[in-house]
C-alpha positions as a Markdown table, in Angstrom:
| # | Residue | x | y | z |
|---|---|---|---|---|
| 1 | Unk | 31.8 | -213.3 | -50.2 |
| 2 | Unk | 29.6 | -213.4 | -53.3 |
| 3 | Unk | 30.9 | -211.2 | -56.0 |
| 4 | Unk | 28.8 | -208.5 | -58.1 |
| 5 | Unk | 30.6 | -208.2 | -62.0 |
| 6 | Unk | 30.1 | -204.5 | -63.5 |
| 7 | Unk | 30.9 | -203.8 | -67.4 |
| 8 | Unk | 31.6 | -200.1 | -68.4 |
| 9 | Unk | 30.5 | -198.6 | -71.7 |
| 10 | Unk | 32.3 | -196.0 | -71.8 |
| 11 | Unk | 35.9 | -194.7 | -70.2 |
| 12 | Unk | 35.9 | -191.1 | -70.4 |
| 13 | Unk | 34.8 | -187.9 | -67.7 |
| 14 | Unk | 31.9 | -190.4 | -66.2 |
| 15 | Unk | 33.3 | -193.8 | -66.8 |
| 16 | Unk | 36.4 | -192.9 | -64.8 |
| 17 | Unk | 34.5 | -191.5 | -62.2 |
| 18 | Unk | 32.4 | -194.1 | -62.3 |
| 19 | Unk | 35.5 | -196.8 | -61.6 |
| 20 | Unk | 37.4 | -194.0 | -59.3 |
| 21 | Unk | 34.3 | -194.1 | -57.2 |
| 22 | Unk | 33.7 | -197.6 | -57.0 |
| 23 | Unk | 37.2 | -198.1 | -56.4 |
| 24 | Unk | 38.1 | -195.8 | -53.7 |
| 25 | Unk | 34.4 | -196.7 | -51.7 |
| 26 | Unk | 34.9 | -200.0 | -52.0 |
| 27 | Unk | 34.2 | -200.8 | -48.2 |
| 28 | Unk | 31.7 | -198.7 | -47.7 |
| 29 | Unk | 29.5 | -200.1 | -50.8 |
| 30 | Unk | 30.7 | -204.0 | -49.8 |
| 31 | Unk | 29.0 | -203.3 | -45.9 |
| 32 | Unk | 25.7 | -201.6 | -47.6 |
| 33 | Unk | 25.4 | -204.5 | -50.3 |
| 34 | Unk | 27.1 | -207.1 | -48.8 |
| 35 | Unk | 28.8 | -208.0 | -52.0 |
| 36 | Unk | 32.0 | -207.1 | -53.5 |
| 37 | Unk | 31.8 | -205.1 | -56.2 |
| 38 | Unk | 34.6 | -205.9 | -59.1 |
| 39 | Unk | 34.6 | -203.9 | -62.1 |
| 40 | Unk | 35.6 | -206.4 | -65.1 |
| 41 | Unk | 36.0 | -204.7 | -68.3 |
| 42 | Unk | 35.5 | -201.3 | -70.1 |
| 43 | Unk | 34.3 | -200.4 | -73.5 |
| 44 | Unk | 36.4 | -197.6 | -74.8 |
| 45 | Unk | 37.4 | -196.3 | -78.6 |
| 46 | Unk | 41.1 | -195.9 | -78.5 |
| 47 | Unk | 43.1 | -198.8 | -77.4 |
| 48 | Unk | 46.3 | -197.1 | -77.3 |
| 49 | Unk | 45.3 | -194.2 | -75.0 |
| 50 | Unk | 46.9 | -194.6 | -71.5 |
| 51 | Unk | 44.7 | -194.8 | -69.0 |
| 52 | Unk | 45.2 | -195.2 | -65.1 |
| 53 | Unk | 43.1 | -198.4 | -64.5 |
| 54 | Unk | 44.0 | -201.7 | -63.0 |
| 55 | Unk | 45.9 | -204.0 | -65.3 |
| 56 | Unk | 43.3 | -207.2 | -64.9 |
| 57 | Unk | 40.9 | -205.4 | -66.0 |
| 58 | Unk | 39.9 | -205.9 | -69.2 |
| 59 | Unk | 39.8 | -203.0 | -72.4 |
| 60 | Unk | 38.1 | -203.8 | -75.2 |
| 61 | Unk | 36.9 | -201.8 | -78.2 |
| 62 | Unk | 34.3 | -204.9 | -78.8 |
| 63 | Unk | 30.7 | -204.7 | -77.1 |
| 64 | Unk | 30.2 | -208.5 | -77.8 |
| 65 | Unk | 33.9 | -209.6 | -76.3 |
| 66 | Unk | 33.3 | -207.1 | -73.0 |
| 67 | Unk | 29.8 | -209.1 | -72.5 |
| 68 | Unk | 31.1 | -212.9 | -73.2 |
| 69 | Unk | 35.0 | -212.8 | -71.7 |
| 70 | Unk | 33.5 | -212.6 | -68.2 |
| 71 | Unk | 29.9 | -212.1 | -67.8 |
| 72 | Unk | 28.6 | -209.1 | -66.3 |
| 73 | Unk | 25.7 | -208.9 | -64.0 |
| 74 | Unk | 25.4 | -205.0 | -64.5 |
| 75 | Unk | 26.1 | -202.9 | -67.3 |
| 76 | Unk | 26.9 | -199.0 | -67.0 |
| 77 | Unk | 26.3 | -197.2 | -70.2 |
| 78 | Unk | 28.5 | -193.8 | -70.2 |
| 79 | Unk | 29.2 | -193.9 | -73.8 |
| 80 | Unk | 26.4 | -191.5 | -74.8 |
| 81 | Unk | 24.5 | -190.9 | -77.9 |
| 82 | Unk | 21.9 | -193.0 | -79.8 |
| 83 | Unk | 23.7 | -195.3 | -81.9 |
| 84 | Unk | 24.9 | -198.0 | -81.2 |
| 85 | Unk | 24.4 | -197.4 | -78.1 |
| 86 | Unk | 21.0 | -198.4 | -77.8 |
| 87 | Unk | 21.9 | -201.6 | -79.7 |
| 88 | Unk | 24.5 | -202.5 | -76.5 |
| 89 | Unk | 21.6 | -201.6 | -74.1 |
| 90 | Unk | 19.3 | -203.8 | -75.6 |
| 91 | Unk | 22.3 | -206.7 | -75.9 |
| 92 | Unk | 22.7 | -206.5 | -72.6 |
| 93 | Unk | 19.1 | -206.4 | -71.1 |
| 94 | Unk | 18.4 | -209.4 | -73.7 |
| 95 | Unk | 21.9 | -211.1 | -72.1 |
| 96 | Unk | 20.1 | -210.8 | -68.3 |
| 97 | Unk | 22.5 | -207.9 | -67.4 |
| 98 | Unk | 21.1 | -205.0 | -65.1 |
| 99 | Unk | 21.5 | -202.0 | -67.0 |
| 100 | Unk | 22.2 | -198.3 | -65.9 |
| 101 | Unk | 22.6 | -195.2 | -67.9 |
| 102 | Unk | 23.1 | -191.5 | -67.8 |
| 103 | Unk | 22.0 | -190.9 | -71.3 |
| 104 | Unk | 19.1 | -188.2 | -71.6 |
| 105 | Unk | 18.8 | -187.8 | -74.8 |
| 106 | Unk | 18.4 | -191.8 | -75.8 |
| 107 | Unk | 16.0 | -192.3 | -72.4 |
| 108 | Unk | 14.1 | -189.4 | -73.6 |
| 109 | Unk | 13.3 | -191.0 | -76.9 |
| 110 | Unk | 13.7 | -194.7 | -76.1 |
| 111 | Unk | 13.2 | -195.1 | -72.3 |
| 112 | Unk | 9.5 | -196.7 | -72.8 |
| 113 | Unk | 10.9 | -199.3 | -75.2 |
| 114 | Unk | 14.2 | -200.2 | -73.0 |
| 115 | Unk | 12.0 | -200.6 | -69.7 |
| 116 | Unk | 10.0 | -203.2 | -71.6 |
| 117 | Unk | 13.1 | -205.0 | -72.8 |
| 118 | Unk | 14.3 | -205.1 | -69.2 |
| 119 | Unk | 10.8 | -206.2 | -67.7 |
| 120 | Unk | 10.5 | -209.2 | -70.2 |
| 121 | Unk | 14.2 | -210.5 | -69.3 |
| 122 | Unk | 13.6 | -209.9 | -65.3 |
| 123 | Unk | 16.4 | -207.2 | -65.1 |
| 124 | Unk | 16.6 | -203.7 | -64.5 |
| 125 | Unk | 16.7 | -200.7 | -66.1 |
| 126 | Unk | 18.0 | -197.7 | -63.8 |
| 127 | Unk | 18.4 | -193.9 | -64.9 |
| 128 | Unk | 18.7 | -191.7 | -62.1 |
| 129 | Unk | 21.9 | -190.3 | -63.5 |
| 130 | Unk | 19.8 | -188.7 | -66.6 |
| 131 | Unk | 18.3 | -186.5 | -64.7 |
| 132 | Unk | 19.5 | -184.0 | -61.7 |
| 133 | Unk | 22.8 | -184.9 | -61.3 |
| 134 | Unk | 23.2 | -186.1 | -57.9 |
| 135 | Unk | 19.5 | -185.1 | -56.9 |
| 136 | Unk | 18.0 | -188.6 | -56.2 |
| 137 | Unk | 14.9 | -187.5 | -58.4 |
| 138 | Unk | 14.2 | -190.2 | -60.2 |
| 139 | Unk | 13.6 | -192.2 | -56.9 |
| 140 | Unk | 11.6 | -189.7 | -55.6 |
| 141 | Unk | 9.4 | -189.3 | -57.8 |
| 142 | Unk | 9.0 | -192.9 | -58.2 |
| 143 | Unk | 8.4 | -193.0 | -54.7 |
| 144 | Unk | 5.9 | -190.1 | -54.5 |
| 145 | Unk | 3.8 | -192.0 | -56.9 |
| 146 | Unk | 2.9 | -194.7 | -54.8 |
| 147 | Unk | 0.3 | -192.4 | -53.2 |
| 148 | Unk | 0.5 | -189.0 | -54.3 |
| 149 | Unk | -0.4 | -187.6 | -58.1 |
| 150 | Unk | 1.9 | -184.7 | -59.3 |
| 151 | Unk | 0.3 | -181.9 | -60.6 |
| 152 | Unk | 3.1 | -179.6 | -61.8 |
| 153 | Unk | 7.2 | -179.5 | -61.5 |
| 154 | Unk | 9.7 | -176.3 | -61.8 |
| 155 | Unk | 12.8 | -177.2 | -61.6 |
| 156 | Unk | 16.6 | -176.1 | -62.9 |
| 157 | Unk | 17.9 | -179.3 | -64.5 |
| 158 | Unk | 20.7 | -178.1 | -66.6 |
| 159 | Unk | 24.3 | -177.0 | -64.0 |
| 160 | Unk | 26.0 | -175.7 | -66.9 |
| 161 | Unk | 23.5 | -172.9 | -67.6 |
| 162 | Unk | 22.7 | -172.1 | -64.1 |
| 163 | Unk | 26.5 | -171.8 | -63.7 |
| 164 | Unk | 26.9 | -169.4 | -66.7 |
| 165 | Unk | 23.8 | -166.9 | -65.8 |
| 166 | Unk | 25.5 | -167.2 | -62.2 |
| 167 | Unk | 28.5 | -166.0 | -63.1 |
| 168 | Unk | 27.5 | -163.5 | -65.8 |
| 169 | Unk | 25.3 | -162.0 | -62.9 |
| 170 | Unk | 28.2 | -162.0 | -59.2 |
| 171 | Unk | 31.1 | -161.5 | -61.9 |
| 172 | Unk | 29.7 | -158.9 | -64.7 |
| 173 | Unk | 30.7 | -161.4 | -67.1 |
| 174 | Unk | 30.1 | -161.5 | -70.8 |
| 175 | Unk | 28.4 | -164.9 | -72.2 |
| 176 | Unk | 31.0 | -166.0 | -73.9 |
| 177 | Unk | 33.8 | -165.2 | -71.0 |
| 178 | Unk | 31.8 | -167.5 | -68.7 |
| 179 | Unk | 30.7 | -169.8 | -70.7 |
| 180 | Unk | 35.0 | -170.2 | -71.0 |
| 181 | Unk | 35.1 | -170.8 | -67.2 |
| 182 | Unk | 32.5 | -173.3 | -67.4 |
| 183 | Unk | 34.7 | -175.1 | -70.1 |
| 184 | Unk | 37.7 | -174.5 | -67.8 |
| 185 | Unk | 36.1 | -176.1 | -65.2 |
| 186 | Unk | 35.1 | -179.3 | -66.4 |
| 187 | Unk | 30.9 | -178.4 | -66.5 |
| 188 | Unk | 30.6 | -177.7 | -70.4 |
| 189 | Unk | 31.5 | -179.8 | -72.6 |
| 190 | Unk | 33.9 | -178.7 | -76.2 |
| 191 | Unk | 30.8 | -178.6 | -78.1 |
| 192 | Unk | 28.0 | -176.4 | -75.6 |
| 193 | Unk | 25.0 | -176.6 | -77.9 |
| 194 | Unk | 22.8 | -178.7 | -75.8 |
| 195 | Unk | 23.4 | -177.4 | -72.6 |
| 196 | Unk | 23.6 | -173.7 | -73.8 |
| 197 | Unk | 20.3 | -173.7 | -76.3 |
| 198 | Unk | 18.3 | -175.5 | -74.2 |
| 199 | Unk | 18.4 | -179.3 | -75.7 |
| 200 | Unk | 19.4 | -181.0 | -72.4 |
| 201 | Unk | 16.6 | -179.7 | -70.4 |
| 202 | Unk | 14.1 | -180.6 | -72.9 |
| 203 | Unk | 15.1 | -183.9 | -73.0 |
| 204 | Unk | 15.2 | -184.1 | -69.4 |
| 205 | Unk | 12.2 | -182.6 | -69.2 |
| 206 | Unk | 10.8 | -185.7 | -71.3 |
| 207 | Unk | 12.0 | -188.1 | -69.0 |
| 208 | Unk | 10.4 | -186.6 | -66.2 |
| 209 | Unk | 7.1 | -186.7 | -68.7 |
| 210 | Unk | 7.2 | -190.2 | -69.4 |
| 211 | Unk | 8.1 | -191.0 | -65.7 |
| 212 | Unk | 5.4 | -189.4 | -63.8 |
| 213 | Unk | 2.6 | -189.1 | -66.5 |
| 214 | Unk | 3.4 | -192.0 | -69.1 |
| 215 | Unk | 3.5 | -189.7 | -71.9 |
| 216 | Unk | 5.4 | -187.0 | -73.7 |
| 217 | Unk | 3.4 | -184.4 | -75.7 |
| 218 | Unk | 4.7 | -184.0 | -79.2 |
| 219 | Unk | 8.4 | -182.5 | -79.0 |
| 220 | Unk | 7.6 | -179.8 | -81.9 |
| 221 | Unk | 4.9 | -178.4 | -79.7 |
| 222 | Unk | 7.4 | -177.6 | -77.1 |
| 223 | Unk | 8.5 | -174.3 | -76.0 |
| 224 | Unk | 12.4 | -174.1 | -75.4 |
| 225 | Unk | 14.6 | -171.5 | -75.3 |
| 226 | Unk | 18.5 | -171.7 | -74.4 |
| 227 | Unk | 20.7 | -168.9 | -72.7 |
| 228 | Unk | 23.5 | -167.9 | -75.2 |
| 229 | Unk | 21.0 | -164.7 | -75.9 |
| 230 | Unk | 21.1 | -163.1 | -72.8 |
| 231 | Unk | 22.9 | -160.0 | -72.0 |
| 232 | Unk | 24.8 | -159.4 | -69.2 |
| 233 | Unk | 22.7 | -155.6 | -68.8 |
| 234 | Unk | 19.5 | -157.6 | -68.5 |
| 235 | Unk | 20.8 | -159.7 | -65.4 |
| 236 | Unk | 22.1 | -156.3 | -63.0 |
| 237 | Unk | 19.3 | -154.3 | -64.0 |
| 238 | Unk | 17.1 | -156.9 | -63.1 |
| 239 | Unk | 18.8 | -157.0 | -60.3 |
| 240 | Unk | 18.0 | -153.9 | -59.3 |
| 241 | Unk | 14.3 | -154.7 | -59.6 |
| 242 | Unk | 15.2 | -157.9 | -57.4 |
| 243 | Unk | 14.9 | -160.4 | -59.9 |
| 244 | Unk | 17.4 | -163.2 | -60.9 |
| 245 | Unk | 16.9 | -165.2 | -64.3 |
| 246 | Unk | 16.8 | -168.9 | -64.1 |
| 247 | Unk | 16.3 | -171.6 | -66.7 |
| 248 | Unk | 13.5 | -173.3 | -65.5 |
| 249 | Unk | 11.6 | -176.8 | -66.9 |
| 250 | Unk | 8.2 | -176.3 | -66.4 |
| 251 | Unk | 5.9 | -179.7 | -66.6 |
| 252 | Unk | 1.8 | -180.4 | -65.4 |
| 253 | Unk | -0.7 | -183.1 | -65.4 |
| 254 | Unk | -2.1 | -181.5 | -68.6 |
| 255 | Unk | 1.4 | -182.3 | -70.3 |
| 256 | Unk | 2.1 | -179.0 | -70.8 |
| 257 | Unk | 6.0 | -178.4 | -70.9 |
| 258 | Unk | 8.2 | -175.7 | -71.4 |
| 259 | Unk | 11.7 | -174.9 | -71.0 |
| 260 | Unk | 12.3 | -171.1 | -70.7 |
| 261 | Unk | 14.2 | -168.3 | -68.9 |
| 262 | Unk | 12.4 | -167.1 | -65.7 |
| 263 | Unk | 12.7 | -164.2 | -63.6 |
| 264 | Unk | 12.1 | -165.3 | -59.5 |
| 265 | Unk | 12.7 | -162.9 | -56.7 |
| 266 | Unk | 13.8 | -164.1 | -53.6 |
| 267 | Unk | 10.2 | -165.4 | -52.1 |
| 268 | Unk | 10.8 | -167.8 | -54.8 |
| 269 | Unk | 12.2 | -171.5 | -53.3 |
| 270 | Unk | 14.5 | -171.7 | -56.4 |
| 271 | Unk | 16.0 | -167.8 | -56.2 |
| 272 | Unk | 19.2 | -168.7 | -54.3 |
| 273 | Unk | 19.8 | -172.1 | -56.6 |
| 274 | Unk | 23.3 | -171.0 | -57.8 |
| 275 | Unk | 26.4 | -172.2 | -59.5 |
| 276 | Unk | 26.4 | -175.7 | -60.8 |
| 277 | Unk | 23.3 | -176.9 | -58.4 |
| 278 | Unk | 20.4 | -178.5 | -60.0 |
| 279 | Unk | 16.8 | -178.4 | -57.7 |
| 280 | Unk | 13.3 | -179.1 | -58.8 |
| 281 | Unk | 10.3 | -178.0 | -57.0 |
| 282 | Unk | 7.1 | -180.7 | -57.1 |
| 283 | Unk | 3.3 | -179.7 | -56.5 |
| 284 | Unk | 2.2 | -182.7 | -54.7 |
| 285 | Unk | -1.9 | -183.5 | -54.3 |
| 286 | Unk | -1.7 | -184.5 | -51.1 |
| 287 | Unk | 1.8 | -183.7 | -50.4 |
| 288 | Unk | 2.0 | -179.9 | -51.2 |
| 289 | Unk | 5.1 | -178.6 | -52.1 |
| 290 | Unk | 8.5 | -180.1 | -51.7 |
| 291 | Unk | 11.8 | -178.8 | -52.8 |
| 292 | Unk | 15.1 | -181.0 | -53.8 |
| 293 | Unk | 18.4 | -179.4 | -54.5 |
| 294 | Unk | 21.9 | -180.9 | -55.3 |
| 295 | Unk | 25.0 | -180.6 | -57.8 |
| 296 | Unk | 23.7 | -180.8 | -61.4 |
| 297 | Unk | 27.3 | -180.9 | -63.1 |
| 298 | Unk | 30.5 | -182.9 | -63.1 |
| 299 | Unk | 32.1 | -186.4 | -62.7 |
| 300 | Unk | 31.2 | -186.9 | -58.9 |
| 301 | Unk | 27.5 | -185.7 | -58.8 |
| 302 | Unk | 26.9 | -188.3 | -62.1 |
| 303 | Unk | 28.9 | -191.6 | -60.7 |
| 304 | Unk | 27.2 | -190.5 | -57.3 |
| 305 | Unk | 24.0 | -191.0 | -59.1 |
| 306 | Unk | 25.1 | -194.1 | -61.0 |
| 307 | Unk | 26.8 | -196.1 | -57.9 |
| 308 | Unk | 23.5 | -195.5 | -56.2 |
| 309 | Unk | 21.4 | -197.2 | -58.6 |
| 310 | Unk | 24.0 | -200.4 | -58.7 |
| 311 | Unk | 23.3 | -200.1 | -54.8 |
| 312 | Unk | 19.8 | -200.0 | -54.9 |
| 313 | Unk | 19.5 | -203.2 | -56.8 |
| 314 | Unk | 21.4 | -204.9 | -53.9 |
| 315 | Unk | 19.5 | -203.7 | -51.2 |
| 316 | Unk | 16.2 | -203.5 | -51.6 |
| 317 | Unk | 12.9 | -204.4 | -53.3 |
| 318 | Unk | 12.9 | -202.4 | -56.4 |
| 319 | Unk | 9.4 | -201.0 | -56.2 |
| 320 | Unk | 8.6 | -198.9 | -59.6 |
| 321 | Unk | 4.8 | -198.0 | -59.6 |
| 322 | Unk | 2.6 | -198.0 | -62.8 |
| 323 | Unk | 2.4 | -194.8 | -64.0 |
| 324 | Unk | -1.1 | -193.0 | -64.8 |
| 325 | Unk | -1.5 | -193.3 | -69.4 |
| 326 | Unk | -2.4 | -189.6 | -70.5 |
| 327 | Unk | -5.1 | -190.2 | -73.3 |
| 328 | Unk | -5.2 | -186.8 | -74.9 |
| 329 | Unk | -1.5 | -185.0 | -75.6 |
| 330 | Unk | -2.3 | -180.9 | -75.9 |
| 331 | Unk | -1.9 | -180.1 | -79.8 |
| 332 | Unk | -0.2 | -176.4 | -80.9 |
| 333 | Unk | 0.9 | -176.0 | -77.4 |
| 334 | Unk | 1.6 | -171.9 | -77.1 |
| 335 | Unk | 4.3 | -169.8 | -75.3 |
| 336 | Unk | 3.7 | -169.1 | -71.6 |
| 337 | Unk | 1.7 | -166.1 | -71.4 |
| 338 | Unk | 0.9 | -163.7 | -68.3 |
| 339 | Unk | -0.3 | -159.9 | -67.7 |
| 340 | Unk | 2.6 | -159.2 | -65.9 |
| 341 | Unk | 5.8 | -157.5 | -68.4 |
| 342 | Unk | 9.4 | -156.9 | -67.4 |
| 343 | Unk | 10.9 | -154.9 | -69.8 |
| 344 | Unk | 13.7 | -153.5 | -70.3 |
| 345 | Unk | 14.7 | -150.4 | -72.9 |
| 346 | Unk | 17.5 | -147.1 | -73.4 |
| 347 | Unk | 16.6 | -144.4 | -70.7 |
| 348 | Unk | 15.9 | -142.2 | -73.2 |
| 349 | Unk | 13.2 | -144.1 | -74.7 |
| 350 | Unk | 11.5 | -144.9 | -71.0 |
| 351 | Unk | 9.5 | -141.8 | -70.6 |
| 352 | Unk | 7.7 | -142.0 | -74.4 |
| 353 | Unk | 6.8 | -145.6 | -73.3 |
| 354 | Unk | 5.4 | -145.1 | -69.8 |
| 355 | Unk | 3.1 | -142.9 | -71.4 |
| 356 | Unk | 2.3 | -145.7 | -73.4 |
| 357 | Unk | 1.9 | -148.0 | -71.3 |
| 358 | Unk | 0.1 | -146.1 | -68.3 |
| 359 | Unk | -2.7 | -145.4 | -70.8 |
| 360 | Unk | -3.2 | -149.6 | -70.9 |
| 361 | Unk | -2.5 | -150.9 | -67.6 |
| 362 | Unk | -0.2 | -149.8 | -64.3 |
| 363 | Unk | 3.2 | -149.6 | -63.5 |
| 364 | Unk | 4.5 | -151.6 | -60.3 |
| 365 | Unk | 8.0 | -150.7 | -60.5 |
| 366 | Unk | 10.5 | -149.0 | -62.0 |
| 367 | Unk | 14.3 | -148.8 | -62.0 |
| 368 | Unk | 16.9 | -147.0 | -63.8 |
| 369 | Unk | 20.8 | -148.0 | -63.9 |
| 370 | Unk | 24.2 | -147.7 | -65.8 |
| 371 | Unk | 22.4 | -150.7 | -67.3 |
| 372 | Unk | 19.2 | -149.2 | -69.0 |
| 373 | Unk | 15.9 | -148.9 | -67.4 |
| 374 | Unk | 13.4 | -151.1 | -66.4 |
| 375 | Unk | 9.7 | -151.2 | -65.9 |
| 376 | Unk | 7.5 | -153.9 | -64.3 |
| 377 | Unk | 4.2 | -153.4 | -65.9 |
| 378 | Unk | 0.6 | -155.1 | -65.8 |
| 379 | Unk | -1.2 | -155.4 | -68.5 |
| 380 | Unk | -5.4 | -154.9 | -68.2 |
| 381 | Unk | -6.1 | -156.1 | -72.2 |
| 382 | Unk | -4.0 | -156.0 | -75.1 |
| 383 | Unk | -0.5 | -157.5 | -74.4 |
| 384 | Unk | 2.2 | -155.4 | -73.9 |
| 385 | Unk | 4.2 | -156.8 | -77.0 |
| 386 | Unk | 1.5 | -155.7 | -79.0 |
| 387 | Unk | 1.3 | -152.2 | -78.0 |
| 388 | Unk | 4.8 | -151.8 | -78.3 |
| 389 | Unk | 5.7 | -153.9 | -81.6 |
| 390 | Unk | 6.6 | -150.5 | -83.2 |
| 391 | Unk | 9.3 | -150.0 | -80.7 |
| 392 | Unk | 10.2 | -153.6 | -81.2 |
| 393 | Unk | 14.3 | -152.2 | -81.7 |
| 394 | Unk | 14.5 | -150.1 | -78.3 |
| 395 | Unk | 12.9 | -153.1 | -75.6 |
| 396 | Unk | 13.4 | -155.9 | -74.6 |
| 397 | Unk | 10.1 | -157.3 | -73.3 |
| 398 | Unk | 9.8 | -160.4 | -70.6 |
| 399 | Unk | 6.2 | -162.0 | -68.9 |
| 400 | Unk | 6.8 | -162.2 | -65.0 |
| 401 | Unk | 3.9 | -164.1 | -63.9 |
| 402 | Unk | 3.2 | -163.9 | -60.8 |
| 403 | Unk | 1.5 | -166.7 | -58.8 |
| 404 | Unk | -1.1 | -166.4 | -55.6 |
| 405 | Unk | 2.6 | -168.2 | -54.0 |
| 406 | Unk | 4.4 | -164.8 | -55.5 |
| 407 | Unk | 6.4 | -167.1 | -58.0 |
| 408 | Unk | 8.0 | -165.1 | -60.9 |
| 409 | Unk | 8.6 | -166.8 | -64.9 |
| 410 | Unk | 9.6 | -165.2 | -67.4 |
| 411 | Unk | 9.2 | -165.7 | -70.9 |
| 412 | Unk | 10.6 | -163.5 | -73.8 |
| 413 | Unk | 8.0 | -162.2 | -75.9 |
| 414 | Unk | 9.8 | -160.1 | -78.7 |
| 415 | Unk | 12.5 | -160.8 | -80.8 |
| 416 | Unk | 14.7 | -157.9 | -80.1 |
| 417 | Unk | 17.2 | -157.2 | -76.8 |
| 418 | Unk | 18.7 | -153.9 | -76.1 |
């Protein structure tokens, strides 16, 4: 039986899963491929860490020796960052190696570029593992291409905060305390900042762009906010009104993209999307809507994602459809907007601003708690922010706008919380 070589860049979290995977499914991959799959070498940074790995497979802190010792005819990049780990992708690709990575941030700025590179040499360039943890997106997407256009995309793409506002919310947990757990649990990494400000949806989010579009729109024009702001009050007393808060990457055909925090009640198809799980919801042409949802976080749901992509070029025709060129890219994009306001304020200041507020537009609901209050307002001219900049210290003002579907986002529109 004919024998398929795979290098790894990279030995750590993914990289061992990748190899624990490979290794433990090995019959089930060598009936679906018909190949045997033999993992020859690894790329790691410290030679004299032990590592549980079979000993005739080679370690090597040398790119060029792990590509000319014994030839690979795929490449696994799970090294991360930008340099040099483009400069290994590119080696590889130029060398006639397949190529898969899990690496966001460099697809995001250099995906175009490598998928040329791989198209000249007659390889392959595969990414599912970027985006969605083990949601098959990328392929889905690919695949709704072939007939359908996308119009629009709301989808959680980052486990690590959906874990985190999960856990604040069933567990009355400070930030911080469950942003430990997360950390305990393998789903955030030492240093949080991407996945915690928001950086690892957005580049996501620019993948996605590129992927279904053929264009990103200029990355300072982009609205993203992260989670390490929100306050545990804000989550239950939103509750109260029904509402959970979601980090949600919002993209159209306009290439208008956001990442924010949303509010969704539970009409919403993304409300009970808990925990770790990433989902996406497409807006189809002809389609309509569909809904995907899988684990965003950890070892398995990445190498799950990886090993398929080593599968898929084994097993089929790989079929990647030219993607529609945008020819204008929105300029000074703006925050999302709506008429509809959640906010949130001290009880004692709730009466002065319903006064306020009833003399400018209507009151749907209204809830009080050991929490605060909170009002759900609509606006019929000025924006609510506006008429209530002078109590900018006492509320905490979000836009829930709602949809003819009864979908709820939320964006924050002051600087203040409670």
């Amino acid at each position: 039986m004919s024998e398929v070589k795979v290098a790894l860049l990279g030995f750590g979290t993914i990289g061992y899963g990748v190899y624990t995977n490979i290794t433990n499914e090995q019959n089930t991959i060598q009936n679906v491929v018909k190949q045997t799959v033999k993992i020859t070498g690894a790329l790691i940074r410290d030679p004299h860490k032990e590592r549980s790995i079979a000993k005739d497979i080679l370690l090597t802190t040398d790119f060029h020796e792990l590509l000319a010792k014994e030839k690979p005819d795929v490449v696994i990049e799970a090294m991360g960052g930008i340099e040099p780990t483009l400069t290994y992708i590119k080696d590889a690709l130029n060398a006639g190696c397949h190529v898969i990575s899990a690496n966001k941030d460099l697809i995001a700025r250099h995906g175009k570029d490598i998928e040329e590179i791989a198209k000249a040499n007659n390889v392959f360039f595969a990414y599912e593992a970027s985006v969605g943890g083990g949601i098959p997106l990328i392929r889905t997407i690919k695949e709704l291409l072939q007939f359908n256009h996308i119009e629009q995309i709301e989808a959680i793409l980052n486990g690590t905060s959906n874990f985190i506002l999960s856990y604040m919310r069933s567990e009355k947990a400070s930030f911080e305390d469950a942003l430990e757990i997360a950390k305990a649990k393998g789903y955030a990494e030492p240093d949080p900042t991407n996945d915690v400000e928001g950086y690892d949806p957005f580049y996501k989010a620019m993948v996605l762009s590129n992927l279904m579009y053929g264009a990103q729109p200029h990355w300072e024009d982009v609205f993203v906010e992260g989670i390490s702001k929100v306050k545990t009050d804000e989550l239950l007393l939103a509750e109260t009104l029904g509402f959970r808060l979601k980090q949600f990457v919002s993209i159209n055909d306009a290439l208008q993209v956001s990442v924010g925090l949303h509010f969704v009640d539970n009409t919403h198809p993304l409300y009970g999307v808990e925990g770790v799980d990433n989902a996406i919801r497409f807006k189809a042409k002809t389609l309509g809507f569909l809904t995907l949802q899988g684990p965003g976080a950890g070892a398995n749901a990445t190498s799950s994602a990886i090993i398929e992509d080593l599968v898929s070029f084994y097993t089929k025709e790989k079929v990647v459809p030219e993607v529609p060129k945008q020819t204008r890219v929105p300029e000074n994009a703006e925050r999302p907007t709506s008429t509809y306001t959640l906010l949130f304020t001290r009880e004692d200041c709730c009466e002065k601003l319903v006064d306020i507020l009833q003399e400018n537009g209507a009151i749907l609901q209204r809830a009080s708690s050991p929490y605060g209050s909170a009002l759900l307002y609509k606006t019929h001219g000025t924006p609510t922010y506006q008429l209530l900049a002078q109590y900018a210290e006492d509320v905490a003002l979000y836009s829930a706008h709602v949809t003819n579907e009864q979908l709820y986002t939320r964006t924050k529109e002051v600087i203040s919380t409670i």
